[in-house]
């Protein structure tokens, strides 16, 4: 491949997904945010691994500071489109031995990426994963089809006041200096049409058949009382994923990396030491 | 924040009657009897003041611990949700008060915002009460983080009844949808007006030009010329055809206008469809023969009397079928066949006009029955087309409660089908 062409492709991918790389270790960790917000979600967890890993953060197309113009409804009508982006990011920065950490829907996106290109990855961490959110026959996903409509209504109501020029910085938050002013209230906002489409794709996805195809060692971080991914779903993922470990956390809700970063960091660290970096 | 609290507290102590104050303190005093911790007691008495203040203002108020379990809820919130104090406080997570969509929204948007910036404002959610009744609310919440001891972090939230606002938003939403639909319709009618202008200018100016030329030739004709009579006849024929074409254009425009203005109504009467079909086909036989096209009529009846008497509008029926047959002949290649079928049963009649032309592309199929549309097909004998014929057919057939559609495969000809149900 022509050198300058490769360089321009790399730049295109890095800009498209607002990729941020820190550190220069042989070992890398790539964090994939879930539905709703952007890479800022990893603010309390990613720095803990900076000493030992190259840290790769990015925004899915349609979220955060990604290139909204790159949002292609066809490509992103299934989770594979997002998984392909992750593989392109890894290829662009020649990342290998990557520990890929995915939250919520990105746990499945990350899993798909490891299935497609196992040689890129050394391990998979799935934070609050669900291969299928909607109940289906004997399978209990936790949500019904009408619940998804209810969510779309909630999205609609909360985007009524949305305007494209409002996207960055709504108001300052002088009391909290650790937050850049540019973040305030903006990192959970995106174009309403994209948000609705991503919600539909996320909550109607069915990746149960992909779980047995995961080959890299994996960790499932399951929260207590998670309305989106209940305990039985975490257990289902564990049962159906070869070479997987399940940790049920004390943290409640669906965002332990925000509400209980210390517990999250400790669980990931232990998994890496025990299952990934332990010498035989 | 601190300033506000102090101001709020002193204000409340002054304005709450002593017995009310004591009453609203009771649950907290009783719940803290186990501990002598003064901090907790202060926090609880503050909570009691909030309860009272927000109840007076009809604002729902709650607080929750770091485990998201509700620590306190005022009576306004209990009334809205239908839960008792015992059912909610100490038992439920704060986000469990909301509809399932709201809960997911909380997990994917609100909780991250709270964790990152410690407050959220104007979040539109729906309280889902115990009796499944939904109350639209706006949530404003603030998370007080205890960095040293995470378990001492707590959340305070107020909920404002947003029923009126939501109803208003729904109206705005509907109005927006209506405005968008109207804009689309206006855009379409503007396009049609432009096309109408083009048609009128083009279809009337060209024939007028040709007519003028014919008149000039006639005027300049030399009467002693031996062939004068024959030349005159040729020019007269051209002029005659030209006037016919102008008349057709004007009649089409007039029909369309009359149909759109509702100036013509369907007048149903018993008609012999066999007779109507025979006369339509007879009218176009010589036109078809000039292009070596075989025009064939095929009538099939199924337990229906021979002349097929049908209650319908004679003029609408005739003009619809005439337009379809004339189109088929106009666009058919020479030496081909056009078959007109009439199928009648007790319930419905169906007319099919089938040609062996190039067929209709998917692109053209979408706009086939539109007004002033330019399709890719061209008349095969240099005839002229107004782009109105099919839209008139559609309007007329629909006025007769029937439907018209086209089935075609590119390269294999096209069949236009009109189906009329039996009149009630």
mmCIF file of C-alpha atoms in Angstrom, chain B residues 51-363:
data_model
loop_
_atom_site.group_PDB
_atom_site.id
_atom_site.type_symbol
_atom_site.label_atom_id
_atom_site.label_comp_id
_atom_site.label_asym_id
_atom_site.label_seq_id
_atom_site.Cartn_x
_atom_site.Cartn_y
_atom_site.Cartn_z
ATOM 1 C CA UNK B 51 -40.345 17.405 53.009
ATOM 2 C CA UNK B 52 -42.510 20.147 54.424
ATOM 3 C CA UNK B 53 -41.251 22.846 52.065
ATOM 4 C CA UNK B 54 -41.616 20.749 48.939
ATOM 5 C CA UNK B 55 -45.028 19.439 50.002
ATOM 6 C CA UNK B 56 -46.250 23.010 50.300
ATOM 7 C CA UNK B 57 -44.920 23.738 46.825
ATOM 8 C CA UNK B 58 -46.352 20.455 45.446
ATOM 9 C CA UNK B 59 -42.920 19.277 44.402
ATOM 10 C CA UNK B 60 -41.894 15.640 44.800
ATOM 11 C CA UNK B 61 -38.775 15.268 46.908
ATOM 12 C CA UNK B 62 -36.538 12.290 47.624
ATOM 13 C CA UNK B 63 -33.078 11.452 48.798
ATOM 14 C CA UNK B 64 -31.124 8.254 48.259
ATOM 15 C CA UNK B 65 -27.944 6.698 49.577
ATOM 16 C CA UNK B 66 -24.868 5.598 47.678
ATOM 17 C CA UNK B 67 -26.590 2.253 47.060
ATOM 18 C CA UNK B 68 -29.374 4.183 45.243
ATOM 19 C CA UNK B 69 -31.938 3.042 47.847
ATOM 20 C CA UNK B 70 -34.472 5.738 48.757
ATOM 21 C CA UNK B 71 -33.772 7.255 52.195
ATOM 22 C CA UNK B 72 -36.635 9.692 52.246
ATOM 23 C CA UNK B 73 -39.635 10.663 50.134
ATOM 24 C CA UNK B 74 -42.097 13.450 50.857
ATOM 25 C CA UNK B 75 -45.847 12.931 50.870
ATOM 26 C CA UNK B 76 -46.302 14.639 47.490
ATOM 27 C CA UNK B 77 -44.065 12.006 45.911
ATOM 28 C CA UNK B 78 -45.814 9.201 47.817
ATOM 29 C CA UNK B 79 -49.178 10.508 46.571
ATOM 30 C CA UNK B 80 -47.960 10.665 42.954
ATOM 31 C CA UNK B 81 -46.475 7.181 43.004
ATOM 32 C CA UNK B 82 -49.169 5.547 45.138
ATOM 33 C CA UNK B 83 -46.481 3.825 47.263
ATOM 34 C CA UNK B 84 -46.629 3.982 51.032
ATOM 35 C CA UNK B 85 -43.692 5.291 53.014
ATOM 36 C CA UNK B 86 -42.912 1.706 54.091
ATOM 37 C CA UNK B 87 -43.008 0.398 50.524
ATOM 38 C CA UNK B 88 -40.693 3.043 49.094
ATOM 39 C CA UNK B 89 -38.285 4.186 51.778
ATOM 40 C CA UNK B 90 -35.459 1.782 52.542
ATOM 41 C CA UNK B 91 -36.820 -0.684 49.959
ATOM 42 C CA UNK B 92 -36.742 0.699 46.434
ATOM 43 C CA UNK B 93 -33.974 2.208 44.321
ATOM 44 C CA UNK B 94 -34.822 5.773 43.379
ATOM 45 C CA UNK B 95 -34.878 4.991 39.657
ATOM 46 C CA UNK B 96 -37.471 2.250 40.215
ATOM 47 C CA UNK B 97 -40.101 4.997 40.570
ATOM 48 C CA UNK B 98 -39.895 5.633 36.838
ATOM 49 C CA UNK B 99 -41.358 3.846 33.823
ATOM 50 C CA UNK B 100 -39.074 1.173 32.380
ATOM 51 C CA UNK B 101 -37.969 3.435 29.513
ATOM 52 C CA UNK B 102 -37.152 6.101 32.075
ATOM 53 C CA UNK B 103 -35.122 3.592 34.089
ATOM 54 C CA UNK B 104 -33.053 2.661 31.053
ATOM 55 C CA UNK B 105 -32.664 6.342 30.272
ATOM 56 C CA UNK B 106 -31.488 6.918 33.852
ATOM 57 C CA UNK B 107 -28.912 4.128 33.568
ATOM 58 C CA UNK B 108 -27.594 5.223 30.190
ATOM 59 C CA UNK B 109 -27.738 9.008 30.584
ATOM 60 C CA UNK B 110 -28.717 10.324 34.031
ATOM 61 C CA UNK B 111 -26.482 8.207 36.268
ATOM 62 C CA UNK B 112 -23.386 8.908 34.119
ATOM 63 C CA UNK B 113 -24.194 12.626 34.199
ATOM 64 C CA UNK B 114 -24.644 12.549 37.974
ATOM 65 C CA UNK B 115 -21.376 10.707 38.458
ATOM 66 C CA UNK B 116 -19.483 13.026 36.156
ATOM 67 C CA UNK B 117 -20.918 16.451 36.957
ATOM 68 C CA UNK B 118 -22.836 15.711 40.178
ATOM 69 C CA UNK B 119 -26.091 17.234 39.007
ATOM 70 C CA UNK B 120 -28.736 16.841 36.340
ATOM 71 C CA UNK B 121 -31.428 19.251 35.333
ATOM 72 C CA UNK B 122 -34.681 19.179 33.385
ATOM 73 C CA UNK B 123 -34.679 15.458 32.675
ATOM 74 C CA UNK B 124 -38.078 14.484 31.289
ATOM 75 C CA UNK B 125 -39.238 11.187 32.802
ATOM 76 C CA UNK B 126 -42.458 9.466 33.722
ATOM 77 C CA UNK B 127 -43.237 8.326 37.221
ATOM 78 C CA UNK B 128 -44.797 4.889 37.029
ATOM 79 C CA UNK B 129 -47.033 4.623 40.051
ATOM 80 C CA UNK B 130 -47.949 1.502 41.937
ATOM 81 C CA UNK B 131 -51.265 1.461 40.050
ATOM 82 C CA UNK B 132 -49.353 1.736 36.726
ATOM 83 C CA UNK B 133 -50.561 5.293 36.276
ATOM 84 C CA UNK B 134 -47.946 7.492 34.670
ATOM 85 C CA UNK B 135 -47.156 11.056 35.695
ATOM 86 C CA UNK B 136 -44.835 13.087 33.465
ATOM 87 C CA UNK B 137 -42.230 14.823 35.610
ATOM 88 C CA UNK B 138 -39.032 16.820 35.286
ATOM 89 C CA UNK B 139 -36.158 15.612 37.421
ATOM 90 C CA UNK B 140 -33.559 17.890 38.940
ATOM 91 C CA UNK B 141 -31.027 16.085 41.117
ATOM 92 C CA UNK B 142 -27.742 16.668 42.844
ATOM 93 C CA UNK B 143 -25.212 14.104 44.043
ATOM 94 C CA UNK B 144 -23.207 14.952 47.164
ATOM 95 C CA UNK B 145 -20.029 12.888 46.921
ATOM 96 C CA UNK B 146 -18.098 11.875 49.993
ATOM 97 C CA UNK B 147 -14.629 11.251 48.622
ATOM 98 C CA UNK B 148 -13.271 9.730 51.857
ATOM 99 C CA UNK B 149 -16.154 7.406 52.414
ATOM 100 C CA UNK B 150 -18.126 6.497 49.296
ATOM 101 C CA UNK B 151 -20.967 4.988 51.340
ATOM 102 C CA UNK B 152 -21.711 8.408 52.797
ATOM 103 C CA UNK B 153 -22.415 9.913 49.370
ATOM 104 C CA UNK B 154 -26.055 10.744 48.842
ATOM 105 C CA UNK B 155 -28.423 12.019 46.225
ATOM 106 C CA UNK B 156 -31.210 14.585 46.513
ATOM 107 C CA UNK B 157 -33.791 14.966 43.825
ATOM 108 C CA UNK B 158 -36.905 17.003 43.167
ATOM 109 C CA UNK B 159 -39.619 16.142 40.700
ATOM 110 C CA UNK B 160 -41.887 18.751 39.194
ATOM 111 C CA UNK B 161 -45.221 17.723 37.704
ATOM 112 C CA UNK B 162 -44.798 18.265 33.954
ATOM 113 C CA UNK B 163 -48.240 17.092 32.761
ATOM 114 C CA UNK B 164 -49.138 20.492 31.299
ATOM 115 C CA UNK B 165 -45.707 20.974 29.792
ATOM 116 C CA UNK B 166 -45.809 17.476 28.261
ATOM 117 C CA UNK B 167 -49.279 18.108 26.821
ATOM 118 C CA UNK B 168 -48.005 21.365 25.371
ATOM 119 C CA UNK B 169 -44.924 19.634 23.966
ATOM 120 C CA UNK B 170 -47.147 17.027 22.371
ATOM 121 C CA UNK B 171 -49.091 19.829 20.667
ATOM 122 C CA UNK B 172 -45.846 21.423 19.488
ATOM 123 C CA UNK B 173 -44.711 18.046 18.227
ATOM 124 C CA UNK B 174 -47.943 17.461 16.307
ATOM 125 C CA UNK B 175 -47.861 21.007 14.955
ATOM 126 C CA UNK B 176 -44.316 20.402 13.727
ATOM 127 C CA UNK B 177 -45.374 17.178 12.033
ATOM 128 C CA UNK B 178 -48.323 18.964 10.430
ATOM 129 C CA UNK B 179 -46.115 21.839 9.291
ATOM 130 C CA UNK B 180 -43.651 19.405 7.753
ATOM 131 C CA UNK B 181 -46.417 17.583 5.920
ATOM 132 C CA UNK B 182 -47.854 20.867 4.690
ATOM 133 C CA UNK B 183 -44.434 22.037 3.517
ATOM 134 C CA UNK B 184 -44.017 18.791 1.586
ATOM 135 C CA UNK B 185 -47.456 19.237 0.003
ATOM 136 C CA UNK B 186 -46.700 22.853 -0.879
ATOM 137 C CA UNK B 187 -43.411 21.803 -2.418
ATOM 138 C CA UNK B 188 -45.220 19.230 -4.542
ATOM 139 C CA UNK B 189 -47.909 21.653 -5.631
ATOM 140 C CA UNK B 190 -45.279 24.218 -6.530
ATOM 141 C CA UNK B 191 -43.579 21.618 -8.696
ATOM 142 C CA UNK B 192 -46.902 20.838 -10.341
ATOM 143 C CA UNK B 193 -47.573 24.519 -11.007
ATOM 144 C CA UNK B 194 -44.180 24.872 -12.680
ATOM 145 C CA UNK B 195 -44.896 21.781 -14.761
ATOM 146 C CA UNK B 196 -48.330 23.139 -15.652
ATOM 147 C CA UNK B 197 -46.716 26.356 -16.827
ATOM 148 C CA UNK B 198 -44.181 24.403 -18.903
ATOM 149 C CA UNK B 199 -46.907 22.226 -20.396
ATOM 150 C CA UNK B 200 -49.101 25.148 -21.280
ATOM 151 C CA UNK B 201 -46.246 27.137 -22.781
ATOM 152 C CA UNK B 202 -44.736 24.233 -24.666
ATOM 153 C CA UNK B 203 -47.871 22.343 -25.696
ATOM 154 C CA UNK B 204 -49.771 25.400 -26.842
ATOM 155 C CA UNK B 205 -46.977 27.519 -28.304
ATOM 156 C CA UNK B 206 -45.552 24.797 -30.532
ATOM 157 C CA UNK B 207 -48.855 23.889 -32.174
ATOM 158 C CA UNK B 208 -49.705 27.595 -32.539
ATOM 159 C CA UNK B 209 -46.423 28.079 -34.299
ATOM 160 C CA UNK B 210 -47.141 25.201 -36.608
ATOM 161 C CA UNK B 211 -50.660 26.500 -37.241
ATOM 162 C CA UNK B 212 -49.301 29.927 -38.109
ATOM 163 C CA UNK B 213 -46.902 28.345 -40.549
ATOM 164 C CA UNK B 214 -49.765 26.438 -42.187
ATOM 165 C CA UNK B 215 -51.751 29.655 -42.563
ATOM 166 C CA UNK B 216 -48.767 31.413 -44.125
ATOM 167 C CA UNK B 217 -48.343 28.601 -46.624
ATOM 168 C CA UNK B 218 -52.026 28.735 -47.500
ATOM 169 C CA UNK B 219 -51.875 32.503 -47.940
ATOM 170 C CA UNK B 220 -48.829 32.321 -50.172
ATOM 171 C CA UNK B 221 -50.166 29.393 -52.198
ATOM 172 C CA UNK B 222 -50.178 30.089 -55.883
ATOM 173 C CA UNK B 223 -53.585 29.206 -57.144
ATOM 174 C CA UNK B 224 -52.455 28.572 -60.679
ATOM 175 C CA UNK B 225 -50.118 25.853 -59.431
ATOM 176 C CA UNK B 226 -51.305 22.506 -60.752
ATOM 177 C CA UNK B 227 -50.736 20.812 -57.436
ATOM 178 C CA UNK B 228 -52.298 23.599 -55.415
ATOM 179 C CA UNK B 229 -55.332 21.611 -54.346
ATOM 180 C CA UNK B 230 -53.209 18.712 -53.190
ATOM 181 C CA UNK B 231 -50.751 20.958 -51.329
ATOM 182 C CA UNK B 232 -53.641 22.808 -49.738
ATOM 183 C CA UNK B 233 -55.073 19.512 -48.591
ATOM 184 C CA UNK B 234 -51.759 18.445 -47.002
ATOM 185 C CA UNK B 235 -51.362 21.731 -45.148
ATOM 186 C CA UNK B 236 -54.993 21.604 -44.035
ATOM 187 C CA UNK B 237 -54.417 18.099 -42.659
ATOM 188 C CA UNK B 238 -51.443 19.258 -40.632
ATOM 189 C CA UNK B 239 -53.376 22.259 -39.338
ATOM 190 C CA UNK B 240 -56.301 20.046 -38.428
ATOM 191 C CA UNK B 241 -54.095 17.626 -36.473
ATOM 192 C CA UNK B 242 -52.431 20.514 -34.708
ATOM 193 C CA UNK B 243 -55.726 21.969 -33.603
ATOM 194 C CA UNK B 244 -56.829 18.513 -32.416
ATOM 195 C CA UNK B 245 -53.687 18.266 -30.315
ATOM 196 C CA UNK B 246 -54.297 21.672 -28.749
ATOM 197 C CA UNK B 247 -57.865 20.729 -28.064
ATOM 198 C CA UNK B 248 -56.710 17.510 -26.375
ATOM 199 C CA UNK B 249 -54.239 19.375 -24.185
ATOM 200 C CA UNK B 250 -56.861 21.883 -23.138
ATOM 201 C CA UNK B 251 -59.431 19.171 -22.517
ATOM 202 C CA UNK B 252 -56.986 17.230 -20.368
ATOM 203 C CA UNK B 253 -56.165 20.310 -18.338
ATOM 204 C CA UNK B 254 -59.849 21.050 -18.009
ATOM 205 C CA UNK B 255 -60.642 17.471 -16.897
ATOM 206 C CA UNK B 256 -57.860 17.559 -14.354
ATOM 207 C CA UNK B 257 -58.968 20.911 -13.052
ATOM 208 C CA UNK B 258 -62.601 19.846 -12.855
ATOM 209 C CA UNK B 259 -61.664 16.643 -11.024
ATOM 210 C CA UNK B 260 -59.429 18.468 -8.578
ATOM 211 C CA UNK B 261 -61.955 21.192 -7.890
ATOM 212 C CA UNK B 262 -64.620 18.573 -7.356
ATOM 213 C CA UNK B 263 -66.685 20.135 -10.138
ATOM 214 C CA UNK B 264 -67.482 16.775 -11.682
ATOM 215 C CA UNK B 265 -69.215 14.102 -9.712
ATOM 216 C CA UNK B 266 -69.671 10.457 -10.403
ATOM 217 C CA UNK B 267 -73.132 9.790 -11.804
ATOM 218 C CA UNK B 268 -73.668 6.063 -11.692
ATOM 219 C CA UNK B 269 -76.167 4.513 -14.088
ATOM 220 C CA UNK B 270 -76.558 1.053 -15.604
ATOM 221 C CA UNK B 271 -74.103 0.817 -18.507
ATOM 222 C CA UNK B 272 -73.359 -2.025 -20.858
ATOM 223 C CA UNK B 273 -69.635 -2.498 -20.367
ATOM 224 C CA UNK B 274 -69.402 -4.752 -23.436
ATOM 225 C CA UNK B 275 -70.763 -1.961 -25.612
ATOM 226 C CA UNK B 276 -68.492 0.647 -23.991
ATOM 227 C CA UNK B 277 -65.400 -1.490 -24.398
ATOM 228 C CA UNK B 278 -66.243 -2.292 -28.031
ATOM 229 C CA UNK B 279 -66.656 1.356 -28.872
ATOM 230 C CA UNK B 280 -63.379 2.343 -27.157
ATOM 231 C CA UNK B 281 -61.449 -0.341 -29.027
ATOM 232 C CA UNK B 282 -63.162 0.557 -32.308
ATOM 233 C CA UNK B 283 -62.123 4.198 -31.833
ATOM 234 C CA UNK B 284 -58.428 3.274 -31.655
ATOM 235 C CA UNK B 285 -58.340 0.467 -34.228
ATOM 236 C CA UNK B 286 -57.317 2.636 -37.153
ATOM 237 C CA UNK B 287 -54.747 4.530 -35.028
ATOM 238 C CA UNK B 288 -53.225 1.174 -34.054
ATOM 239 C CA UNK B 289 -53.367 -0.094 -37.642
ATOM 240 C CA UNK B 290 -51.365 2.965 -38.789
ATOM 241 C CA UNK B 291 -48.527 1.654 -36.601
ATOM 242 C CA UNK B 292 -49.150 -1.960 -37.616
ATOM 243 C CA UNK B 293 -50.224 -2.719 -34.082
ATOM 244 C CA UNK B 294 -52.854 -5.391 -33.575
ATOM 245 C CA UNK B 295 -55.460 -4.129 -31.088
ATOM 246 C CA UNK B 296 -57.501 -7.005 -29.731
ATOM 247 C CA UNK B 297 -60.479 -7.095 -27.343
ATOM 248 C CA UNK B 298 -60.996 -10.140 -25.169
ATOM 249 C CA UNK B 299 -64.111 -10.323 -22.978
ATOM 250 C CA UNK B 300 -64.555 -13.026 -20.368
ATOM 251 C CA UNK B 301 -67.667 -13.311 -18.290
ATOM 252 C CA UNK B 302 -68.226 -15.467 -15.296
ATOM 253 C CA UNK B 303 -71.916 -16.055 -14.604
ATOM 254 C CA UNK B 304 -72.637 -12.532 -15.803
ATOM 255 C CA UNK B 305 -75.157 -11.697 -18.524
ATOM 256 C CA UNK B 306 -73.782 -11.137 -21.988
ATOM 257 C CA UNK B 307 -73.833 -7.355 -22.231
ATOM 258 C CA UNK B 308 -72.383 -6.941 -18.718
ATOM 259 C CA UNK B 309 -74.611 -4.283 -17.278
ATOM 260 C CA UNK B 310 -72.762 -2.463 -14.543
ATOM 261 C CA UNK B 311 -73.752 0.428 -12.339
ATOM 262 C CA UNK B 312 -71.086 3.042 -13.067
ATOM 263 C CA UNK B 313 -70.330 6.479 -14.514
ATOM 264 C CA UNK B 314 -70.349 6.107 -18.274
ATOM 265 C CA UNK B 315 -68.056 9.086 -19.013
ATOM 266 C CA UNK B 316 -65.522 8.319 -16.311
ATOM 267 C CA UNK B 317 -65.344 4.686 -17.357
ATOM 268 C CA UNK B 318 -64.995 5.482 -21.032
ATOM 269 C CA UNK B 319 -62.347 8.160 -20.575
ATOM 270 C CA UNK B 320 -60.288 6.039 -18.175
ATOM 271 C CA UNK B 321 -60.170 3.109 -20.570
ATOM 272 C CA UNK B 322 -59.620 5.358 -23.586
ATOM 273 C CA UNK B 323 -56.583 6.940 -21.913
ATOM 274 C CA UNK B 324 -55.094 3.542 -21.128
ATOM 275 C CA UNK B 325 -55.715 2.155 -24.635
ATOM 276 C CA UNK B 326 -54.434 5.282 -26.367
ATOM 277 C CA UNK B 327 -51.313 5.216 -24.151
ATOM 278 C CA UNK B 328 -50.683 1.550 -24.956
ATOM 279 C CA UNK B 329 -50.846 2.236 -28.675
ATOM 280 C CA UNK B 330 -48.856 5.463 -28.344
ATOM 281 C CA UNK B 331 -45.931 3.815 -26.553
ATOM 282 C CA UNK B 332 -45.992 0.381 -28.270
ATOM 283 C CA UNK B 333 -43.349 -0.403 -30.841
ATOM 284 C CA UNK B 334 -44.708 -1.020 -34.359
ATOM 285 C CA UNK B 335 -45.743 -4.559 -35.349
ATOM 286 C CA UNK B 336 -46.698 -5.500 -31.794
ATOM 287 C CA UNK B 337 -49.918 -6.424 -30.065
ATOM 288 C CA UNK B 338 -52.109 -4.586 -27.568
ATOM 289 C CA UNK B 339 -54.648 -6.766 -25.797
ATOM 290 C CA UNK B 340 -57.585 -5.267 -23.929
ATOM 291 C CA UNK B 341 -59.323 -7.698 -21.567
ATOM 292 C CA UNK B 342 -62.560 -7.303 -19.700
ATOM 293 C CA UNK B 343 -63.162 -9.793 -16.924
ATOM 294 C CA UNK B 344 -66.463 -9.599 -15.134
ATOM 295 C CA UNK B 345 -67.755 -11.516 -12.159
ATOM 296 C CA UNK B 346 -70.673 -10.883 -9.846
ATOM 297 C CA UNK B 347 -68.482 -8.886 -7.423
ATOM 298 C CA UNK B 348 -66.126 -6.872 -9.609
ATOM 299 C CA UNK B 349 -65.026 -6.000 -13.100
ATOM 300 C CA UNK B 350 -61.451 -5.827 -14.170
ATOM 301 C CA UNK B 351 -60.044 -4.208 -17.302
ATOM 302 C CA UNK B 352 -56.523 -5.046 -18.350
ATOM 303 C CA UNK B 353 -54.620 -3.223 -21.066
ATOM 304 C CA UNK B 354 -51.524 -5.170 -21.966
ATOM 305 C CA UNK B 355 -48.792 -4.031 -24.325
ATOM 306 C CA UNK B 356 -45.539 -5.521 -25.617
ATOM 307 C CA UNK B 357 -43.478 -2.374 -25.169
ATOM 308 C CA UNK B 358 -40.188 -1.973 -23.295
ATOM 309 C CA UNK B 359 -41.873 -2.175 -19.873
ATOM 310 C CA UNK B 360 -41.664 0.361 -17.076
ATOM 311 C CA UNK B 361 -38.544 0.896 -14.994
ATOM 312 C CA UNK B 362 -38.675 0.802 -11.205
ATOM 313 C CA UNK B 363 -37.893 4.519 -11.149
#
